[in-house]
Short mmCIF file of C-alpha atoms and ligand atoms in Angstrom, two decimals:
data_model
loop_
_atom_site.label_atom_id
_atom_site.label_comp_id
_atom_site.label_asym_id
_atom_site.label_seq_id
_atom_site.Cartn_x
_atom_site.Cartn_y
_atom_site.Cartn_z
CA MET A 5 -9.96 -13.90 -10.46
CA MET A 6 -8.15 -10.97 -8.50
CA ARG A 7 -5.03 -9.64 -10.07
CA ILE A 8 -2.47 -7.50 -8.15
CA ARG A 9 0.32 -5.96 -10.24
CA ILE A 10 3.28 -4.93 -8.41
CA LEU A 11 4.25 -1.50 -9.74
CA GLY A 12 6.65 -0.64 -7.03
CA CYS A 13 7.65 -2.57 -3.74
CA SER A 14 11.15 -1.04 -2.85
CA GLY A 15 12.00 1.07 0.11
CA GLY A 16 13.80 3.37 -2.16
CA ILE A 17 14.66 4.27 -5.66
CA GLY A 18 17.51 3.50 -8.30
CA VAL A 19 17.86 1.67 -11.41
CA GLY A 20 14.95 -1.03 -11.43
CA LEU A 21 13.66 0.06 -7.96
CA ARG A 22 10.47 1.85 -7.47
CA THR A 23 8.51 2.72 -4.30
CA THR A 24 5.23 1.17 -3.28
CA SER A 25 2.34 1.09 -5.58
CA LEU A 26 -0.10 -1.86 -6.37
CA LEU A 27 -2.70 -2.04 -9.10
CA VAL A 28 -5.73 -4.36 -8.21
CA ASP A 29 -7.42 -5.48 -11.59
CA ASP A 30 -7.13 -2.31 -13.61
CA ASP A 31 -9.16 0.12 -11.76
CA ILE A 32 -8.00 0.25 -8.01
CA LEU A 33 -4.55 1.48 -6.99
CA ILE A 34 -3.18 1.04 -3.47
CA ASP A 35 -0.62 3.72 -2.92
CA ALA A 36 0.83 5.91 -5.53
CA GLY A 37 4.68 5.65 -5.01
CA THR A 38 7.14 6.02 -7.86
CA GLY A 39 6.00 2.54 -9.43
CA LEU A 40 2.96 4.43 -10.71
CA GLY A 41 5.23 5.91 -13.48
CA ASP A 42 5.33 2.50 -15.14
CA LEU A 43 1.79 2.67 -16.28
CA THR A 44 0.86 3.98 -19.69
CA LEU A 45 -1.46 6.94 -19.99
CA GLU A 46 -4.34 4.74 -20.88
CA GLU A 47 -3.67 2.49 -17.94
CA MET A 48 -3.51 5.43 -15.51
CA ALA A 49 -6.91 6.93 -17.08
CA ARG A 50 -8.57 3.50 -16.12
CA ILE A 51 -7.80 3.99 -12.34
CA ARG A 52 -11.06 5.05 -10.70
CA HIS A 53 -10.17 4.52 -6.87
CA ILE A 54 -6.92 5.09 -5.02
CA PHE A 55 -6.42 3.93 -1.50
CA ILE A 56 -3.48 5.42 0.44
CA THR A 57 -2.01 3.77 3.46
CA HIS A 58 -0.21 6.92 4.95
CA SER A 59 1.19 10.21 4.00
CA HIS A 60 4.84 9.42 3.50
CA LEU A 61 6.50 10.45 0.28
CA ASP A 62 7.45 6.92 -0.97
CA HIS A 63 3.58 6.04 -1.14
CA ILE A 64 2.37 9.27 -2.74
CA ALA A 65 5.25 10.70 -4.78
CA GLY A 66 3.27 9.53 -8.05
CA LEU A 67 0.13 10.86 -7.17
CA PRO A 68 0.44 14.57 -7.95
CA LEU A 69 2.15 13.81 -11.28
CA MET A 70 -0.33 11.14 -12.31
CA THR A 71 -3.11 13.66 -11.50
CA ASP A 72 -1.62 16.12 -13.90
CA SER A 73 -0.77 13.52 -16.57
CA ILE A 74 -4.41 12.35 -16.94
CA PHE A 75 -5.90 15.69 -16.47
CA GLY A 76 -7.37 15.83 -19.95
CA GLU A 77 -8.06 12.01 -20.30
CA ILE A 78 -10.94 11.31 -17.69
CA GLU A 79 -14.45 12.61 -17.35
CA GLN A 80 -15.25 11.50 -13.89
CA PRO A 81 -13.18 12.36 -10.80
CA ILE A 82 -10.80 9.54 -9.29
CA THR A 83 -11.89 8.79 -5.60
CA LEU A 84 -9.00 9.21 -3.27
CA HIS A 85 -9.70 6.88 -0.13
CA ALA A 86 -7.63 7.35 2.97
CA ALA A 87 -7.84 8.18 6.81
CA ALA A 88 -8.81 11.67 7.72
CA GLU A 89 -5.19 12.50 8.84
CA THR A 90 -3.74 11.35 5.50
CA LEU A 91 -6.11 13.37 3.43
CA ALA A 92 -5.42 16.29 5.61
CA ALA A 93 -1.63 15.95 5.14
CA LEU A 94 -2.09 15.62 1.27
CA ARG A 95 -4.39 18.74 1.33
CA GLU A 96 -2.20 20.84 3.53
CA HIS A 97 1.26 19.84 2.31
CA VAL A 98 0.82 18.48 -1.38
CA PHE A 99 -2.15 19.79 -3.12
CA ASN A 100 -1.98 23.28 -1.56
CA TRP A 101 -1.26 25.40 -4.75
CA ILE A 102 2.34 25.64 -3.64
CA VAL A 103 3.99 22.30 -3.94
CA TRP A 104 1.07 21.33 -6.49
CA PRO A 105 -2.45 22.69 -7.73
CA ASP A 106 -5.38 21.51 -5.67
CA PHE A 107 -6.73 18.92 -8.08
CA THR A 108 -9.97 18.60 -6.06
CA GLN A 109 -10.68 22.23 -7.42
CA LEU A 110 -9.43 21.54 -11.05
CA PRO A 111 -10.84 21.88 -13.77
CA THR A 112 -13.56 23.49 -11.94
CA PRO A 113 -14.42 23.90 -8.17
CA GLN A 114 -17.57 21.83 -8.61
CA GLY A 115 -15.76 18.99 -10.52
CA GLY A 116 -12.13 18.28 -9.80
CA VAL A 117 -10.07 15.45 -11.17
CA LEU A 118 -9.68 14.19 -7.52
CA ARG A 119 -12.25 13.58 -4.98
CA TYR A 120 -11.38 12.80 -1.26
CA SER A 121 -13.23 10.46 0.65
CA VAL A 122 -12.48 9.85 4.35
CA MET A 123 -12.37 6.26 5.47
CA ALA A 124 -12.49 5.06 9.09
CA HIS A 125 -10.56 2.17 10.48
CA GLY A 126 -12.61 -1.10 9.82
CA GLU A 127 -14.79 0.50 7.14
CA VAL A 128 -15.24 -1.40 4.09
CA ARG A 129 -15.64 0.06 0.40
CA GLU A 130 -17.46 -2.20 -2.11
CA ILE A 131 -16.38 -1.60 -5.68
CA ALA A 132 -17.87 -3.64 -8.32
CA GLY A 133 -17.86 -6.76 -6.27
CA ARG A 134 -14.59 -6.20 -4.58
CA ARG A 135 -14.44 -5.20 -0.93
CA ILE A 136 -11.55 -3.09 0.50
CA ARG A 137 -11.31 -2.98 4.31
CA MET A 138 -9.22 -0.35 6.12
CA ILE A 139 -6.94 -1.92 8.74
CA PRO A 140 -5.12 0.26 11.32
CA VAL A 141 -1.52 -0.45 11.77
CA ASN A 142 1.42 1.06 13.70
CA HIS A 143 3.49 3.45 11.88
CA VAL A 144 5.40 6.77 12.78
CA VAL A 145 2.56 8.79 11.13
CA PRO A 146 -0.91 7.50 11.23
CA GLY A 147 -0.95 4.32 8.83
CA VAL A 148 -3.19 1.55 7.66
CA GLY A 149 -3.30 -1.51 5.58
CA TYR A 150 -5.98 -2.81 3.31
CA GLY A 151 -7.71 -6.05 2.94
CA ILE A 152 -8.98 -6.82 -0.39
CA GLU A 153 -11.71 -9.43 -1.07
CA SER A 154 -12.64 -10.57 -4.56
CA ALA A 155 -14.27 -13.62 -5.98
CA GLY A 156 -13.86 -15.47 -2.73
CA ARG A 157 -10.15 -14.68 -2.31
CA VAL A 158 -8.54 -12.55 0.23
CA ALA A 159 -5.37 -10.67 -0.02
CA VAL A 160 -3.88 -8.14 2.63
CA PHE A 161 -1.47 -5.32 2.31
CA SER A 162 0.24 -4.27 5.51
CA GLY A 163 1.20 -0.81 4.50
CA ASP A 164 4.20 0.51 6.67
CA THR A 165 4.16 -0.81 10.20
CA THR A 166 6.04 -2.22 13.03
CA THR A 167 4.98 -4.46 15.93
CA ASN A 168 1.16 -4.17 16.42
CA ASP A 169 -1.93 -6.21 17.39
CA THR A 170 -4.49 -4.43 15.13
CA LEU A 171 -3.32 -5.79 11.86
CA TRP A 172 -3.32 -9.53 13.07
CA ALA A 173 -6.49 -9.24 14.84
CA ALA A 174 -8.04 -8.15 11.66
CA LEU A 175 -6.39 -10.81 9.74
CA ASN A 176 -7.58 -13.37 12.24
CA ASP A 177 -11.22 -11.96 11.51
CA TYR A 178 -11.07 -13.29 8.13
CA SER A 179 -12.08 -16.87 7.72
CA GLY A 180 -9.09 -17.28 5.49
CA ILE A 181 -6.40 -15.42 3.79
CA ASP A 182 -4.67 -16.25 0.50
CA ALA A 183 -1.89 -13.68 0.42
CA LEU A 184 -0.26 -11.34 2.83
CA ILE A 185 2.00 -8.62 1.31
CA VAL A 186 3.88 -7.60 4.30
CA GLU A 187 6.71 -4.92 4.70
CA CYS A 188 10.04 -5.90 6.10
CA ALA A 189 11.98 -2.67 5.66
CA PHE A 190 15.15 -3.34 7.40
CA PRO A 191 17.65 -6.23 8.35
CA ASN A 192 17.96 -7.29 12.09
CA GLN A 193 21.04 -5.26 12.67
CA GLU A 194 18.60 -2.27 12.41
CA LEU A 195 16.26 -3.39 15.03
CA GLU A 196 16.64 -0.05 16.96
CA LEU A 197 15.93 2.00 13.86
CA CYS A 198 12.88 -0.22 13.11
CA ARG A 199 11.76 0.71 16.62
CA ARG A 200 12.39 4.61 16.00
CA ALA A 201 10.91 4.65 12.48
CA TYR A 202 8.08 2.08 13.02
CA HIS A 203 9.14 -0.63 10.66
CA TYR A 204 9.55 -4.32 10.74
CA CYS A 205 12.76 -6.33 10.49
CA PRO A 206 12.85 -10.03 10.05
CA GLU A 207 12.94 -10.59 13.94
CA LEU A 208 9.89 -8.20 14.80
CA LEU A 209 7.91 -9.67 11.83
CA ALA A 210 8.66 -13.22 12.86
CA ALA A 211 7.43 -12.42 16.38
CA ASP A 212 4.20 -10.96 15.06
CA LEU A 213 3.52 -13.84 12.64
CA ARG A 214 2.95 -15.96 15.78
CA LYS A 215 -0.17 -14.07 16.34
CA LEU A 216 -1.74 -15.18 12.95
CA ARG A 217 -3.95 -18.28 12.97
CA HIS A 218 -3.94 -18.38 9.03
CA ARG A 219 -1.05 -19.60 6.86
CA PRO A 220 -1.12 -17.19 3.68
CA ARG A 221 1.69 -17.09 1.21
CA LEU A 222 3.74 -14.23 2.26
CA TYR A 223 5.12 -11.45 -0.11
CA LEU A 224 7.88 -9.53 1.32
CA THR A 225 7.77 -5.82 0.44
CA HIS A 226 9.40 -2.37 1.15
CA LEU A 227 12.95 -3.76 1.60
CA LYS A 228 15.90 -1.37 1.87
CA PRO A 229 17.68 -0.96 -1.35
CA GLY A 230 20.99 -2.95 -1.04
CA ALA A 231 19.87 -4.95 1.90
CA GLU A 232 17.29 -7.03 0.02
CA ALA A 233 19.19 -10.33 -0.02
CA ARG A 234 20.07 -10.09 3.54
CA ILE A 235 16.50 -9.33 4.62
CA GLU A 236 15.19 -12.16 2.59
CA GLY A 237 17.75 -14.44 4.17
CA GLU A 238 17.07 -13.54 7.80
CA CYS A 239 13.14 -13.89 7.05
CA ARG A 240 13.89 -17.41 5.62
CA ASP A 241 15.82 -18.26 8.79
CA LEU A 242 13.26 -17.01 11.27
CA ILE A 243 9.86 -17.59 9.60
CA LYS A 244 8.84 -21.17 9.40
CA GLY A 245 5.58 -22.69 8.12
CA PHE A 246 4.80 -20.08 5.48
CA GLU A 247 5.47 -20.02 1.79
CA LEU A 248 7.65 -16.87 1.55
CA ARG A 249 8.40 -14.74 -1.55
CA ARG A 250 10.39 -11.47 -1.90
CA LEU A 251 8.29 -9.27 -4.18
CA PHE A 252 9.84 -7.54 -7.43
CA GLY A 253 8.58 -4.67 -9.49
CA GLY A 254 6.47 -6.03 -12.22
CA ASP A 255 5.32 -9.17 -10.36
CA LEU A 256 1.78 -10.22 -10.89
CA ILE A 257 -0.20 -11.93 -8.05
CA GLN A 258 -3.17 -13.79 -9.35
CA LEU A 259 -5.62 -15.21 -6.72
ZN1 ZN B 351 6.11 5.25 5.87
ZN1 ZN B 352 7.24 3.47 3.08
#
C-alpha cells in the first residue's frame, strides 16, 4: 500500500496552515515547504530521498532547516532529486554559504548531508519498488510534477502549474490513475493573476481536466489562505464527473 501524508498543502502560512510538503511512505519527501516542520526528528531522519518540484520558497523553505536539524542523526546523505534549473537555484541562492551553509560539503567535502541528483523530464527513479516519474508542467519558473507508482497504484502530484499539455499527456500515458493531487491556487476572479503567476483557478483547471482520459480522485491543493471555501465551491460547480476533495494538512491518502 502507498501512503501519502500531507504535511502541508496551503498556498501560505498562518495558524493551521503550512506550505507544500508530502511524505510518501516514510522515506520519500516531495517538496519541502513549511509542513515539513511537523515531523519529529526521527521522522525527518528516515527521509532518504527528496523530490523538489521547483525553486519557489513555499516548496523549499523547510529544506535548509531540516538539513541542519538532522545533521547529527544520519549517516548516509539524503538524495535531492530535481531538474537542473531547480538544483542550480538551490545551490546559488540558498546553500551558498551566505543564506545557508552548503550541506553537500558538510560535514566533509567528500561526504555531505545532501547529495544533488539532476533529473530530466520523463525520467523515472526507482526506489525500493516505487517509481517516481518527473513530469514537466508550466510555471513561472521551471516546474515539474511527479507521478508515483507503488504496488500497482498511481498517484500524481501536479506541483505548481497553469494551463499546459505536458502534464495531461503524461497522465494519459498511464493505464490508470488513482489519485491526482492538483493545485488550484486562486478563485476565478483572479484569472488574470493566474495567467501572470502561472497557477490554476477553477475555470482553467476545469478546462484542462477535459484533456484527461482517466477519472482519478481529485485532491485540491495550494489554495490561497482565506479563499479556500470559494475555490472549492467554484471547483464543485465547474468540475463534473470526478470525486473531488480539498486537502488539509495532516490528511493521509492511502492507495
Ligand atoms: Zn511556485
Ligand atoms: Zn507554490
